[in-house]
Short mmCIF file of C-alpha atoms in Angstrom, two decimals:
data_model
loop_
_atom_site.label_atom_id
_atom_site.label_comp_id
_atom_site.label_asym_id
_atom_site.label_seq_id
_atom_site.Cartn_x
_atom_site.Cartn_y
_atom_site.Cartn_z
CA UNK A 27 -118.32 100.68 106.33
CA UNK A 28 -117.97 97.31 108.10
CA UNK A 29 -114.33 97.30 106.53
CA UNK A 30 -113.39 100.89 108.35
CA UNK A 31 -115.17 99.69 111.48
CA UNK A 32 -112.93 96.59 111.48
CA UNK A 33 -109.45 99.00 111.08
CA UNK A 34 -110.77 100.97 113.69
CA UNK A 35 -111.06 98.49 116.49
CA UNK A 36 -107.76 96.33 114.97
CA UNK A 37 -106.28 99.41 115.99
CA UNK A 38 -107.83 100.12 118.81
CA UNK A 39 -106.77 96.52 120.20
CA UNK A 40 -103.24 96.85 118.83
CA UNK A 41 -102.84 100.31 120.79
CA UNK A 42 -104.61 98.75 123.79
CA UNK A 43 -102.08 95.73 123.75
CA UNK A 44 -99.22 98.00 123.73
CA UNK A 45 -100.20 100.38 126.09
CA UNK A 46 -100.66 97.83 128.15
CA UNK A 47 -97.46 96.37 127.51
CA UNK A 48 -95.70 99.95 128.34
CA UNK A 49 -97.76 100.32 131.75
CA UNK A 50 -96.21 96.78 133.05
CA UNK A 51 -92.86 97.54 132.26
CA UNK A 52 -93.52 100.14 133.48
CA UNK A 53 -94.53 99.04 136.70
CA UNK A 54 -91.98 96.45 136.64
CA UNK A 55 -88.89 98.90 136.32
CA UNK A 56 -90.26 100.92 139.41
CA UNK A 57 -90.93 97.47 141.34
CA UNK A 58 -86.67 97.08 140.25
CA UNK A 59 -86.29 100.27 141.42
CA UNK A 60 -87.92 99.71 144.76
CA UNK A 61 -86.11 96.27 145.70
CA UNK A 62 -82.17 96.63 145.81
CA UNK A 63 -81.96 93.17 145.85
CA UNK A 64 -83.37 89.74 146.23
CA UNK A 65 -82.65 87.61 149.02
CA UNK A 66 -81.77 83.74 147.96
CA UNK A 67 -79.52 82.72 150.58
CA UNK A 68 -79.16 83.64 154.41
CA UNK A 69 -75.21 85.21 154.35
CA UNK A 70 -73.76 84.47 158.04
CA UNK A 71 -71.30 87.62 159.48
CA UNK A 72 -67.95 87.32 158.06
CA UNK A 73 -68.83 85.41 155.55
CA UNK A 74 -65.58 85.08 152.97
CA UNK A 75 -66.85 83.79 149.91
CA UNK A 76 -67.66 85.72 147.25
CA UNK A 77 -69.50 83.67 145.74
CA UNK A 78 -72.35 83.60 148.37
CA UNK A 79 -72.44 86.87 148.36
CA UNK A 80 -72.85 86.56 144.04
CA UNK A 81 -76.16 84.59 144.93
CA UNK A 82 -78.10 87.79 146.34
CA UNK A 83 -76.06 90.64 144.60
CA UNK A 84 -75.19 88.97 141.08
CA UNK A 85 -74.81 92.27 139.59
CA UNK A 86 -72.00 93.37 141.71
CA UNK A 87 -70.29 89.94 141.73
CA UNK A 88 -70.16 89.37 137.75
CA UNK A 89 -67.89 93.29 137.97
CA UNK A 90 -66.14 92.27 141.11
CA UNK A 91 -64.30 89.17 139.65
CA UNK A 92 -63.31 91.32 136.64
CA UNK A 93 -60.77 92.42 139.01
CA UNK A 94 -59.02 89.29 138.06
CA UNK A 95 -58.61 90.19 134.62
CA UNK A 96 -55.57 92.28 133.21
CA UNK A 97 -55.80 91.87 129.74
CA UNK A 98 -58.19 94.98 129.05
CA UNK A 99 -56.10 97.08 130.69
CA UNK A 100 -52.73 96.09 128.52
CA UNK A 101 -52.86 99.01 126.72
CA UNK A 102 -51.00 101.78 128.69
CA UNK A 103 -51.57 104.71 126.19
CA UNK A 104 -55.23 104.67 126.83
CA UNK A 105 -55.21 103.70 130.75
CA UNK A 106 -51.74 105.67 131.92
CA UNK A 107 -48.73 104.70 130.74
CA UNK A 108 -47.05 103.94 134.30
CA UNK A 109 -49.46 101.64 136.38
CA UNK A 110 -52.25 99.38 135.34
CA UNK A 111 -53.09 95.93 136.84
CA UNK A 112 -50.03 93.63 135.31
CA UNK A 113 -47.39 92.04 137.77
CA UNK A 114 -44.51 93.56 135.92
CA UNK A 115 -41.64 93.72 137.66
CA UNK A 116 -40.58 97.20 138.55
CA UNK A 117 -37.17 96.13 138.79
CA UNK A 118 -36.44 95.16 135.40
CA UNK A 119 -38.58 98.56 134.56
CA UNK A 120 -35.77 100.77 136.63
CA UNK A 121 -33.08 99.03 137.82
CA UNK A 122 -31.97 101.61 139.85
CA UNK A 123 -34.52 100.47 142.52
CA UNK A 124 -32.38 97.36 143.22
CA UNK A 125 -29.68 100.36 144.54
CA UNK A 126 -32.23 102.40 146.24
CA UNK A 127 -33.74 99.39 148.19
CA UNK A 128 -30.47 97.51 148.71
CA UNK A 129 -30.71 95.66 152.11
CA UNK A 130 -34.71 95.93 152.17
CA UNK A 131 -36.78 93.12 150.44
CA UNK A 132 -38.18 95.24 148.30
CA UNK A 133 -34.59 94.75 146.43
CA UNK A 134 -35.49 91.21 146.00
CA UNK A 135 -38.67 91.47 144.32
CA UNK A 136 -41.18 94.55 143.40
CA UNK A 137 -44.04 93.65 140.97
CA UNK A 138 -46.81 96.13 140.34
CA UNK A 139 -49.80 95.13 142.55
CA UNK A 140 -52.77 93.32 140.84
CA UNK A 141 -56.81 93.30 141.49
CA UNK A 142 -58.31 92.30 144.39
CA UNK A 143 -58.64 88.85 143.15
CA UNK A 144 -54.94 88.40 143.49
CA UNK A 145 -54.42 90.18 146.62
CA UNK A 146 -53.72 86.64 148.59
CA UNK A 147 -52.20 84.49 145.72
CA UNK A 148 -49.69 86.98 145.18
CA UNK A 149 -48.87 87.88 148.54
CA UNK A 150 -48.49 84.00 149.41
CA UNK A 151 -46.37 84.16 146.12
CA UNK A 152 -44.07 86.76 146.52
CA UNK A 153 -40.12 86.44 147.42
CA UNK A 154 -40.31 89.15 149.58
CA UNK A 155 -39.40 87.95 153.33
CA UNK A 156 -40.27 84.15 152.08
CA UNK A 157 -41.84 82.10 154.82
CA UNK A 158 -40.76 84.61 157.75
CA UNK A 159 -43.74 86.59 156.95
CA UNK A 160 -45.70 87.54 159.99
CA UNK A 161 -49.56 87.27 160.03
CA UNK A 162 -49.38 91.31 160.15
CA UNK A 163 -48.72 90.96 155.83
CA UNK A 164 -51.70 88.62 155.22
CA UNK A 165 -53.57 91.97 157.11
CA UNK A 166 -55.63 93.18 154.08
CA UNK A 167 -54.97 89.99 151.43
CA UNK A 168 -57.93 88.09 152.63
CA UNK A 169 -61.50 88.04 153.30
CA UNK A 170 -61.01 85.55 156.04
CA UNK A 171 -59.04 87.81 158.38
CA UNK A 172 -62.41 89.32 160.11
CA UNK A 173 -63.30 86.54 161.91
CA UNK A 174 -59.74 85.18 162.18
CA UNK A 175 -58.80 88.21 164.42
CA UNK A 176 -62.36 88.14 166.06
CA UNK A 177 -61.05 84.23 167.10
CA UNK A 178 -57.61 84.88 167.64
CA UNK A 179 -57.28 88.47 168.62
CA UNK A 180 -55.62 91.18 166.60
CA UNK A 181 -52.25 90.58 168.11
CA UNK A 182 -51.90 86.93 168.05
CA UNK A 183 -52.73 87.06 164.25
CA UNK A 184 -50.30 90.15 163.90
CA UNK A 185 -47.63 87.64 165.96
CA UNK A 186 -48.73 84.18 163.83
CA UNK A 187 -46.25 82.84 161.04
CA UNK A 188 -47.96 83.61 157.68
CA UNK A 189 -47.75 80.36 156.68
CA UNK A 190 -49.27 78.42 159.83
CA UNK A 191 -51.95 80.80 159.39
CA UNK A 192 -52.90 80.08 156.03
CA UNK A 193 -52.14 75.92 156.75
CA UNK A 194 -54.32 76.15 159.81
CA UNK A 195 -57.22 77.79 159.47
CA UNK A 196 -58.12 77.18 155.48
CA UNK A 197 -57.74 80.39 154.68
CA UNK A 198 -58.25 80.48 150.24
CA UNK A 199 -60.14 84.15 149.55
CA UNK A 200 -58.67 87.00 148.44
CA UNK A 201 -60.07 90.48 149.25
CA UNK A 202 -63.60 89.86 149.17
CA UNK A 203 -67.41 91.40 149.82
CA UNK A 204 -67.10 90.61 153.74
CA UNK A 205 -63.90 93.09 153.73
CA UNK A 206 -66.06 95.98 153.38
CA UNK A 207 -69.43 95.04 154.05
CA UNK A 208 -71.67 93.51 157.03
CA UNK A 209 -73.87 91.02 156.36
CA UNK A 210 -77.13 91.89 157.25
CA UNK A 211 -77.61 95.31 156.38
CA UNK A 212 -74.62 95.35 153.34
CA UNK A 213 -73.85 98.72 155.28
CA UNK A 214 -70.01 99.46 154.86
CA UNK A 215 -67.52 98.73 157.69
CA UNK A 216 -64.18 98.56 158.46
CA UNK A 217 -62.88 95.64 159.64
CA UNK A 218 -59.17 96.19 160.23
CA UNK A 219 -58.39 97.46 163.68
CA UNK A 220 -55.01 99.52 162.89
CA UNK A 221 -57.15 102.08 160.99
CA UNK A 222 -59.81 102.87 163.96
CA UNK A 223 -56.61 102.80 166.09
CA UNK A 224 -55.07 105.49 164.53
CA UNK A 225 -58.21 107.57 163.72
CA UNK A 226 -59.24 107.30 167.46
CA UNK A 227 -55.01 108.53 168.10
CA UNK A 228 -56.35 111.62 165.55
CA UNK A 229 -59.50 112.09 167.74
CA UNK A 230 -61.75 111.08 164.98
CA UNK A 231 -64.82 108.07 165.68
CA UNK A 232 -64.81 105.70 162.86
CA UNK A 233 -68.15 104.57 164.35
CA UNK A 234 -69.79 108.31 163.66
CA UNK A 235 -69.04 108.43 159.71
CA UNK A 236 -70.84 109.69 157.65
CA UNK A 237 -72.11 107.34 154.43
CA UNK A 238 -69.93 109.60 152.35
CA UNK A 239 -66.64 109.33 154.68
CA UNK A 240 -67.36 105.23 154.70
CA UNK A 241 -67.00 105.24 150.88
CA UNK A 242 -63.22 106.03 151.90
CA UNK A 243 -62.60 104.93 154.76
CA UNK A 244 -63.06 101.43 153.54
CA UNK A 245 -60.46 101.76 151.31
CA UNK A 246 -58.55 103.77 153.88
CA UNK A 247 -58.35 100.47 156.11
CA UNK A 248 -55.41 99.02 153.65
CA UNK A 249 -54.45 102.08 151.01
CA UNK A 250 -51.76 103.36 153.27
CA UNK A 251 -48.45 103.79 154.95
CA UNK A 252 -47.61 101.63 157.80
CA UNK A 253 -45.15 99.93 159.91
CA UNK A 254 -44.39 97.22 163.22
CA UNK A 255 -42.22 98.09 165.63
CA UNK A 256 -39.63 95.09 165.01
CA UNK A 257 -38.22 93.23 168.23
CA UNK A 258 -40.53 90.62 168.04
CA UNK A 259 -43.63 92.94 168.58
CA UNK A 260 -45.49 92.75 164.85
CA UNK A 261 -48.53 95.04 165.69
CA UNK A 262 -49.60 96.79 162.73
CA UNK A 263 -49.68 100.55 163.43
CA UNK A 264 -50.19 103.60 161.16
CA UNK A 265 -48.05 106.26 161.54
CA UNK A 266 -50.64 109.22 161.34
CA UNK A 267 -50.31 110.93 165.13
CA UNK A 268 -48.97 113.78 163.90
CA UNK A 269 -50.64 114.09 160.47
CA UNK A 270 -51.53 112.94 157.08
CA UNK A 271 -49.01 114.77 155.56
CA UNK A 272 -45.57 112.95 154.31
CA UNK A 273 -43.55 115.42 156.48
CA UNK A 274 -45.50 114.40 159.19
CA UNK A 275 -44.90 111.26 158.58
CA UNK A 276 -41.92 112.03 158.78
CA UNK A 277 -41.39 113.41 161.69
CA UNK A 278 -43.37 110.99 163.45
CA UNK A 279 -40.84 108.10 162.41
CA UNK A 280 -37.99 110.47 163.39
CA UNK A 281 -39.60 111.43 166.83
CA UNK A 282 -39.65 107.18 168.10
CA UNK A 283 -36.52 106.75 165.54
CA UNK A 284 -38.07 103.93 163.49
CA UNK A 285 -36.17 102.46 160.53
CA UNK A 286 -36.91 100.13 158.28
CA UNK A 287 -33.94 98.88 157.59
CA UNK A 288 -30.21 99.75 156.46
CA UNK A 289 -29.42 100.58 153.91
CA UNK A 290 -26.80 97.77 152.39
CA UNK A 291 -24.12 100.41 150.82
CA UNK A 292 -24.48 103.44 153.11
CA UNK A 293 -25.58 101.83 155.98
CA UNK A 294 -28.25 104.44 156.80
CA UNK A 295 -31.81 103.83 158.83
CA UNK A 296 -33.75 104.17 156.05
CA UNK A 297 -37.86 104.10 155.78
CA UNK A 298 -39.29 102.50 153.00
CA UNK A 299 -42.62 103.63 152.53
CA UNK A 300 -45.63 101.49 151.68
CA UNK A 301 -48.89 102.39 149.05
CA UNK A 302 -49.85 105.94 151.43
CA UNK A 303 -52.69 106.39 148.90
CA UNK A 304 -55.76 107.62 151.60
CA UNK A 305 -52.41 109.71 153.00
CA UNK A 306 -52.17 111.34 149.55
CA UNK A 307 -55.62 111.87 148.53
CA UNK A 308 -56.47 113.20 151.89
CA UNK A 309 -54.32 115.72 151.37
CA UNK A 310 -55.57 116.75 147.56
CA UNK A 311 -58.47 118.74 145.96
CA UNK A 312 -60.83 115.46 145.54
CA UNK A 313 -60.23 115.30 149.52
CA UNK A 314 -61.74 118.94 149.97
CA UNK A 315 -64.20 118.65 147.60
CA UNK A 316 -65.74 115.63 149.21
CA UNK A 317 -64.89 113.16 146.53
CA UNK A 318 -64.58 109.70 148.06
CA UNK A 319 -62.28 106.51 146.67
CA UNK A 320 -65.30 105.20 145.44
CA UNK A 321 -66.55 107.93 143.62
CA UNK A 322 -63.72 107.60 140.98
CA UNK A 323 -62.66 103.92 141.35
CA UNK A 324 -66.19 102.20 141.60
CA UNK A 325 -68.65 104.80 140.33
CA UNK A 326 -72.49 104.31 140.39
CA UNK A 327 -73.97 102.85 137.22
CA UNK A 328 -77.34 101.61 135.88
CA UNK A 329 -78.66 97.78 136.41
CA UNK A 330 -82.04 97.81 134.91
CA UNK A 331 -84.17 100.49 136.57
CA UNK A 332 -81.75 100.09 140.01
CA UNK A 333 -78.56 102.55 140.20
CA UNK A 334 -75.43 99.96 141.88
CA UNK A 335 -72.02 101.38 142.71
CA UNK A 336 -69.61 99.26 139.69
CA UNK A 337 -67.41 96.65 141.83
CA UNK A 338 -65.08 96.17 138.89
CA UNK A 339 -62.45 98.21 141.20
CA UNK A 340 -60.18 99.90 138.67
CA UNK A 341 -58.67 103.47 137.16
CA UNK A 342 -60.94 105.88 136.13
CA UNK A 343 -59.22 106.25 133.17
CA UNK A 344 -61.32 102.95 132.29
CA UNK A 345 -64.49 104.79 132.44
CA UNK A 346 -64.63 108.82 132.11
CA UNK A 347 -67.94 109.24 131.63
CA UNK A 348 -69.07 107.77 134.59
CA UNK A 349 -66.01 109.11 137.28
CA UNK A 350 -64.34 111.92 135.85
CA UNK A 351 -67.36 113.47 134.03
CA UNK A 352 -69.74 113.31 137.06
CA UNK A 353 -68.42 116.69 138.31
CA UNK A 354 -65.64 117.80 135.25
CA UNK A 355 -67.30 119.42 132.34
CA UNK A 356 -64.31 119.36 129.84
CA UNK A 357 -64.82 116.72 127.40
CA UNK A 358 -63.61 112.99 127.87
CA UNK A 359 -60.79 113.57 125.43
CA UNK A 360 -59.56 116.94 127.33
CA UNK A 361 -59.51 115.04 130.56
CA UNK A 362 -57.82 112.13 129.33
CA UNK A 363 -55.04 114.28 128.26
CA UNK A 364 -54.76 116.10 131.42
CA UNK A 365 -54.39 113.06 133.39
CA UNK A 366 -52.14 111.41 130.77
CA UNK A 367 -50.04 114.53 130.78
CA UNK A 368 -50.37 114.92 134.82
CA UNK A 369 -48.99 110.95 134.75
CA UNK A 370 -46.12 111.98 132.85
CA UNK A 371 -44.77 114.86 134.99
CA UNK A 372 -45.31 112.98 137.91
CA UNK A 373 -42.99 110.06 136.87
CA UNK A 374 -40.77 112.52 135.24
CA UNK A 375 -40.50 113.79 138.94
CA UNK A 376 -39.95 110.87 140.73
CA UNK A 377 -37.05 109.54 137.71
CA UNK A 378 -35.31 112.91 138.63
CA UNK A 379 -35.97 112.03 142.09
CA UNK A 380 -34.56 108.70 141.76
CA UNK A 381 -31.14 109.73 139.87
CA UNK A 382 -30.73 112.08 142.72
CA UNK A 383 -30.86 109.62 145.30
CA UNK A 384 -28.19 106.94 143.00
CA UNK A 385 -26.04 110.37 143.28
CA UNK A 386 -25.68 110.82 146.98
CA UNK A 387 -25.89 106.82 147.23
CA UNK A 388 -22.57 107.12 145.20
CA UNK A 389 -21.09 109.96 146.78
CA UNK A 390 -21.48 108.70 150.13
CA UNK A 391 -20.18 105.42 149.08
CA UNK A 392 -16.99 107.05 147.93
CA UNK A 393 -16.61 109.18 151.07
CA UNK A 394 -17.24 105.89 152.87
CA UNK A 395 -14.27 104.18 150.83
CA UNK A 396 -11.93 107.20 151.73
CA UNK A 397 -12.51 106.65 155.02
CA UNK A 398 -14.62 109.45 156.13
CA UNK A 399 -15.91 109.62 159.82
CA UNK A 400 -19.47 108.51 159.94
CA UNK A 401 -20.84 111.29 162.04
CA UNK A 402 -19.33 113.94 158.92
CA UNK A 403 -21.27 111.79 156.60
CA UNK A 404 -24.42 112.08 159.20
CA UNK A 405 -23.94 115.65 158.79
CA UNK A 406 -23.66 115.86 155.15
#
């Protein structure tokens, strides 16, 4: 009897204990899921270090310097075949480029763009314009252009040599938390003037955006087509007065008859546009179904009990389950082969595209060398 008694409360004690155990974790998952975060340090407005910002939001820092690796996303085949996050040099990829882009810089050098990490190294790095770069290309490589433009003004930083820039006001982080986000309240902002420029020219109020619409427009700020004037005047403007769409584009540079540059063998104003990626998506199904940059790029995932949008900025392609799947409801190997196959057409496209344009580049270079009037090849 005393032996059953003895189970019973061993039992008893043992369920006790672990019921008790459940109930705190309990209670300590919900406290997680109550506090976002927990305040260490004091972050100042415009602060550029990422690593400050690490000290209060560790979770997001540990994914955001991921952009800095490349290696997991080597293999093409299971991230898209034409892209990814290596500097390879689209030149030695398709020559043809060096033809297209004859007289423009892009001639000179044209790597694939890396993670945010790298966004001021390479820039800094790259051959293209050397040290004549104006401050207007150091625009969206750095975390320290807020409050160099708050100190400066927009146009004298626009105006400023690259270099004396970097030299004279320690400038070392790449694109970093203070791009997107104000200190205080980690709400998202945009920090780069020529976007709430040409959204005011559209007759839209950054300043009234929705949460949603701020998940893109942050992006929106730097993913895009855009020019200066030239003539000394190095204003960064985006060219979106009469639309979003690439004729409109278009048409806008044709209306002030901007160029670019000349072309080198057929001596035509040519345009040579940037990375319009908010121009593009705009445009697009996710646009008009409300899906945002981030929603495919840095989806929401689990840390402990508290749900964090993933700062490891990156293709989708990297993690179905958590972009893609949210909303598709094909399985993860049907939509990776719809967007593998949707990769391939698309560069099949633009390689058609491109041996069209070598044609008339050769054509017109032939007519040029048999001496045919320049307003009959304007014509043509």
């Amino acid at each position: 009897m005393r032996a059953r008694v003895f189970i019973f409360v061993a039992v008893g004690l043992i369920l006790g204990v672990g019921i008790g155990a459940l109930l705190v974790t309990i209670a300590v998952r919900q406290q997680e899921g109550r506090q976002t975060y927990l305040k260490i340090v004091e972050i100042k407005d415009d602060e550029p270090d990422p690593v400050v910002w690490g000290r209060n939001f560790p979770n997001q820092y540990e994914a955001y310097i991921k952009t800095m690796k490349t290696s997991e996303l080597v293999k093409y085949s299971d991230y898209g075949r034409y892209g990814g996050s290596e500097a390879f040099s689209h030149l030695d990829r398709a020559p043809d480029l060096k033809t297209i882009f004859a007289g423009n810089p892009f001639s000179v050098e044209y790597r694939e763009d890396q993670g945010h990490m790298w966004a001021l190294k390479d820039v800094l790095e790259t051959k293209r314009l050397g040290d004549a770069k104006p401050g207007t290309c150091m625009t969206c490589k750095s975390s320290d252009v807020p409050r160099l433009m708050k100190a400066l003004g927009a146009a004298t930083f626009y105006a400023t040599p690259m270099k004396d820039l970097v030299a004279q006001n320690n400038i070392k982080h790449p694109i970093t938390c203070a791009d997107c986000h104000e200190a205080r309240t980690m709400a998202l902002r945009v920090t780069r003037p020529a976007f709430v420029e040409a959204m005011q020219r559209r007759g839209v109020d950054v300043a009234k955006a929705s949460r949603q619409e701020m998940r893109t427009y942050v992006c929106a700020q730097c993913h895009v087509e855009y020019y200066w004037p030239g003539k000394g005047n190095f204003t960064l403007i985006f060219p979106w007065d009469q639309g979003l769409k690439i004729e409109n584009i278009e048409a806008y540079y044709d209306g002030i008859k901007f160029a670019d540059f000349e072309h080198k063998i057929t001596k035509a104003s040519m345009v040579k546009m940037q990375h319009p990626e908010y121009e593009l998506w705009s445009t697009g199904n996710h646009a008009r179904s409300g899906v945002t940059c981030a929603d495919c790029h840095m989806p929401y995932k689990r840390a402990g009990a508290v749900k964090i949008t993933d700062h490891w900025i990156r293709t989708p392609l990297a993690n179905i389950q958590n972009t893609c799947m949210t909303c598709h409801r094909q399985s993860e190997a049907e939509m990776r082969s719809r967007i593998l196959e949707a990769q391939a057409r698309t560069y099949q496209l633009m390689t058609q595209a491109e041996k069209a344009i070598i044609d008339a580049i050769r054509s017109i270079e032939k007519a040029m060398a048999e001496g045919v009037k320049d307003e009959d090849l304007a014509e043509a």
